[in-house]
Amino acid sequence: MSARNQTPLIAVLVVLIIVAGVGGYLAGSSAAPTKTVTTTVTQSATVTMTKTVTTTVTVTPQPKKLKAAWVYVGPIGDYGWSHAHDVARRYVEQLFRDWLVTGYVESVEEPKVYDVIKKLIDEGYEVIFTTSFGFMDGTLKAAKEYPNVIFFHCSGYKRWDNMGTYFADLYQLYYLNGLMAGALTKSGKVGYVAAHPIPEVIRHINAFALGVKEVNPSAKVYVVWIHAWYDPPKARAAAESLIAQGVDVLAFTEDSPTVVEVAQEYTSRGKPVYAFAHYSPMLKYGPDAVVSGQLVRWEAIYADILAKIYSGAYNTTNLRNVDYWWLLSEGAVDLGADFGVPINPKFIPVLKNITVTERITGEKMSVYDVVMLRLNQMKDPRPAFDPFCAVSEPILTQDGKVLVRPGQCLTHDDLWNMMVFVDNVVGSIPAG
Amino acid sequence: MPEVRLLRRYEVSNKLRIATYIVSFILGVILFILVEIAYGADFNDILFKLFIKPITSYEDLKVTLRYFIPVGITSLGLLITYRAGIYSIGAEGQLVLGSIFVAWVAYSFASLEKPISIVMALLAGVLGGVMWALIPGVLKGFLNVNEVLTTLMLNFVAYSLTDYLIYGPWRSPKSFNFPLTEPLNESYIIPTYMGVSIIGIAIMISLIVIINVIIKYTSIGYEIRAYGYNPAAAYAAGISPRKVALLTFILSGALAGLAGALQLTTVHYRLGPKPWSVSESLGYTSIIAAWLSRLEPLAILPASMLLAMLINGGLNIKASLGQPEGIVNLMNGIILITLVATEFVLNYRVVIKLR
């Protein structure tokens, strides 16, 4: 036994100490504890939301404080779904700072949601938002067990006396994106990188395809499934394979800016590929490639729900029929490559130069004007337009069946159950 | 300079072994507390939420036990293969297949009454696990294919199979086309008593006793151990590698499948919406539990209890203390690596001479 045998012992100790030190430092510096009110929020990604929080405890105490907790399926830094919910949580916490206390739990595996909810109730939370479809059963189980706590589940369909549901859907924006995609494609091939084959994603693909068809009847939408909500490598592979097939405009459902980055790479290499941002503002990831996109404002829904709970309009007995299905007209979603940038200024002249026939009035107008017309029609409190309403011609499915008859519209339940593609989509819906 | 010498230990008393684990565990906890202090948390709070609350608060204890049962049963099965020197990491897939088989029985024979339905369900789980384990077992036994690769890859095949079923033929018509199966019939749900699956705990403890006897006091156990120590010598002594491979895979698959059956019938009641939503990746957690037990069946109890506590404590850190996921990962990493790293002390005696 010689001196060289010291190495493992010392190495192990050194490694452990380094791991502990570095880990502590990183964890301490990267994420601020949620309970400290005086923390300055400095995430540059969310410009409109960030306000330096300098409030100390108000001198005149409110009679009642409300404690609300959010349960996320992903990390708050995913730059997609969970991130958007957390932006909204911080917004309402600031908005209702006199009476609202919030907390969150990130990266909760779906089967563990019931365990997590119980712990939150133990900590005194009275309102619990669960933000993944897979949280549905666990949330319902907890709602039945804790009748004095209010639950709101995002994207599900099961409700209870003390459990409501809510969703902000993007299909109108996908349709608007489709109008621009149809106008911009030169190859007549538009791509869609899709997450999971569930009605929500299929509805978005169809809305996008209907937009494409409206301005470019011969163009096709090519779909590639990646079977994941968050998988940058697969999203990249899918985007590249679509481009290799001749696609020159991309839309997607995936919780990262990967597809936008791919489009930007091709565009800066002199082979223009355009993309539409999904869920979060992604203009900065593709300043030359992002045309527009879909943005969500969960804070519209959260503010409404929390205000109604605080005022007593919602209580633990009357939520059985409370289902938010909020769209453009309620301000829960918005068109844009970034907040305040509905269309990337680089593409506005191009879109203004392309003239099409507006299909309802038959008027000749630029694509830009059509997009703005439709946007305003759908933003109206009583929307004058819906992509899933057939006007003079029926909306057909891939195999030529009539999906929507002229003069009719799909109902909320039709949209929720949608499992067929419209006729200008190329690709199939796997299994089922 | 003092001289440090390392001497190989050949025999380690149980006392030293246990003392080492306790000391290294405390060391790991201290290191994690340092991290928490650097993060700015109150360490009293951490210690309470991490180690006291999971076993003292009844609500928390229920959560701990719900992870304790599947981890215990699955790691017990893995222990058998590791005793034979066969490194299966396929418990996850076998667990998933167990749950698929239970679902199949429950949907096909929905009218069966308790207790036959429950017995059928558990047997189906065992059968599913065994069938999935036999694939690497046969490949290993007859063709000497590396089991690490086959078992790992079959886990993903099992996930895909679940995906196929929940997106395809078993998708519930009432689920608005979301990927979910129908919930099990009432007759296929194993009752709990005050929120604790007494049946699950009873099954786990009796299995630990049975496997302990098989490994230590039967000729089959002797063959498994002998093969694990030295395959060549065991072969020369007339022990069939084929028999050992098939037997250990069958046993571990049976236990993993049983754990899958219990997960479905006591906790989740349906497959979906993610392929791992029944297994909860506990098949992988069980690998750690098996090695922490030092492949000693009776030690599966404390090892899987520790891991169940860490899972629950991790949820407490996130939910009760509002800390991010990264802290939980750090905790698991630090505590488990410290436990494994101090193995060194059991293999070497450190002699320090001052000159």
GROMACS .gro file of N, CA and C in nm, chain A residues 137 141, chain B residues 103 106-107 181-186 188-192 261-272 277-278:
model
   90
  137ASP      N    1  -5.716   1.374  -1.234
  137ASP     CA    2  -5.769   1.278  -1.137
  137ASP      C    3  -5.722   1.310  -0.995
  141LYS      N    4  -5.962   1.403  -0.679
  141LYS     CA    5  -5.957   1.324  -0.556
  141LYS      C    6  -5.939   1.417  -0.435
  535ALA      N    7  -5.451  -0.427  -1.613
  535ALA     CA    8  -5.555  -0.350  -1.681
  535ALA      C    9  -5.629  -0.440  -1.780
  538ALA      N   10  -5.861  -0.661  -1.592
  538ALA     CA   11  -5.971  -0.584  -1.534
  538ALA      C   12  -6.072  -0.542  -1.640
  539TYR      N   13  -6.025  -0.514  -1.762
  539TYR     CA   14  -6.120  -0.474  -1.866
  539TYR      C   15  -6.187  -0.596  -1.930
  613THR      N   16  -5.711   0.557  -2.004
  613THR     CA   17  -5.799   0.442  -2.011
  613THR      C   18  -5.914   0.466  -1.914
  614GLU      N   19  -6.014   0.378  -1.921
  614GLU     CA   20  -6.122   0.381  -1.822
  614GLU      C   21  -6.064   0.347  -1.685
  615PRO      N   22  -6.121   0.400  -1.579
  615PRO     CA   23  -6.076   0.355  -1.447
  615PRO      C   24  -6.118   0.211  -1.422
  616LEU      N   25  -6.043   0.142  -1.335
  616LEU     CA   26  -6.075   0.003  -1.304
  616LEU      C   27  -6.211  -0.005  -1.237
  617ASN      N   28  -6.275  -0.121  -1.253
  617ASN     CA   29  -6.400  -0.147  -1.181
  617ASN      C   30  -6.373  -0.149  -1.032
  618GLU      N   31  -6.474  -0.116  -0.956
  618GLU     CA   32  -6.461  -0.117  -0.810
  618GLU      C   33  -6.405  -0.250  -0.758
  620TYR      N   34  -6.186  -0.432  -0.869
  620TYR     CA   35  -6.042  -0.450  -0.889
  620TYR      C   36  -5.959  -0.353  -0.806
  621ILE      N   37  -6.024  -0.281  -0.717
  621ILE     CA   38  -5.951  -0.184  -0.636
  621ILE      C   39  -5.926  -0.243  -0.498
  622ILE      N   40  -5.798  -0.249  -0.460
  622ILE     CA   41  -5.763  -0.305  -0.330
  622ILE      C   42  -5.788  -0.200  -0.223
  623PRO      N   43  -5.867  -0.235  -0.121
  623PRO     CA   44  -5.900  -0.134  -0.020
  623PRO      C   45  -5.779  -0.097   0.066
  624THR      N   46  -5.780   0.027   0.114
  624THR     CA   47  -5.676   0.069   0.208
  624THR      C   48  -5.744   0.091   0.342
  693ALA      N   49  -4.881  -0.426  -1.033
  693ALA     CA   50  -5.022  -0.457  -1.007
  693ALA      C   51  -5.072  -0.380  -0.886
  694LEU      N   52  -4.989  -0.373  -0.782
  694LEU     CA   53  -5.030  -0.300  -0.662
  694LEU      C   54  -5.043  -0.151  -0.691
  695GLN      N   55  -4.951  -0.096  -0.771
  695GLN     CA   56  -4.959   0.046  -0.806
  695GLN      C   57  -5.093   0.077  -0.874
  696LEU      N   58  -5.131  -0.012  -0.966
  696LEU     CA   59  -5.254   0.015  -1.041
  696LEU      C   60  -5.378  -0.004  -0.954
  697THR      N   61  -5.376  -0.110  -0.871
  697THR     CA   62  -5.499  -0.144  -0.798
  697THR      C   63  -5.513  -0.069  -0.666
  698THR      N   64  -5.405  -0.013  -0.613
  698THR     CA   65  -5.421   0.060  -0.486
  698THR      C   66  -5.402   0.210  -0.501
  699VAL      N   67  -5.331   0.255  -0.604
  699VAL     CA   68  -5.299   0.398  -0.611
  699VAL      C   69  -5.363   0.466  -0.732
  700HIS      N   70  -5.342   0.411  -0.853
  700HIS     CA   71  -5.373   0.491  -0.971
  700HIS      C   72  -5.502   0.454  -1.044
  701TYR      N   73  -5.541   0.330  -1.040
  701TYR     CA   74  -5.670   0.281  -1.094
  701TYR      C   75  -5.684   0.291  -1.245
  702ARG      N   76  -5.591   0.353  -1.316
  702ARG     CA   77  -5.603   0.361  -1.462
  702ARG      C   78  -5.465   0.388  -1.522
  703LEU      N   79  -5.451   0.352  -1.650
  703LEU     CA   80  -5.326   0.382  -1.720
  703LEU      C   81  -5.335   0.522  -1.779
  704GLY      N   82  -5.223   0.587  -1.790
  704GLY     CA   83  -5.220   0.717  -1.856
  704GLY      C   84  -5.215   0.829  -1.756
  709SER      N   85  -4.695   0.693  -1.578
  709SER     CA   86  -4.780   0.745  -1.473
  709SER      C   87  -4.822   0.638  -1.373
  710VAL      N   88  -4.804   0.511  -1.405
  710VAL     CA   89  -4.829   0.407  -1.306
  710VAL      C   90  -4.699   0.368  -1.235
   0.00000   0.00000   0.00000
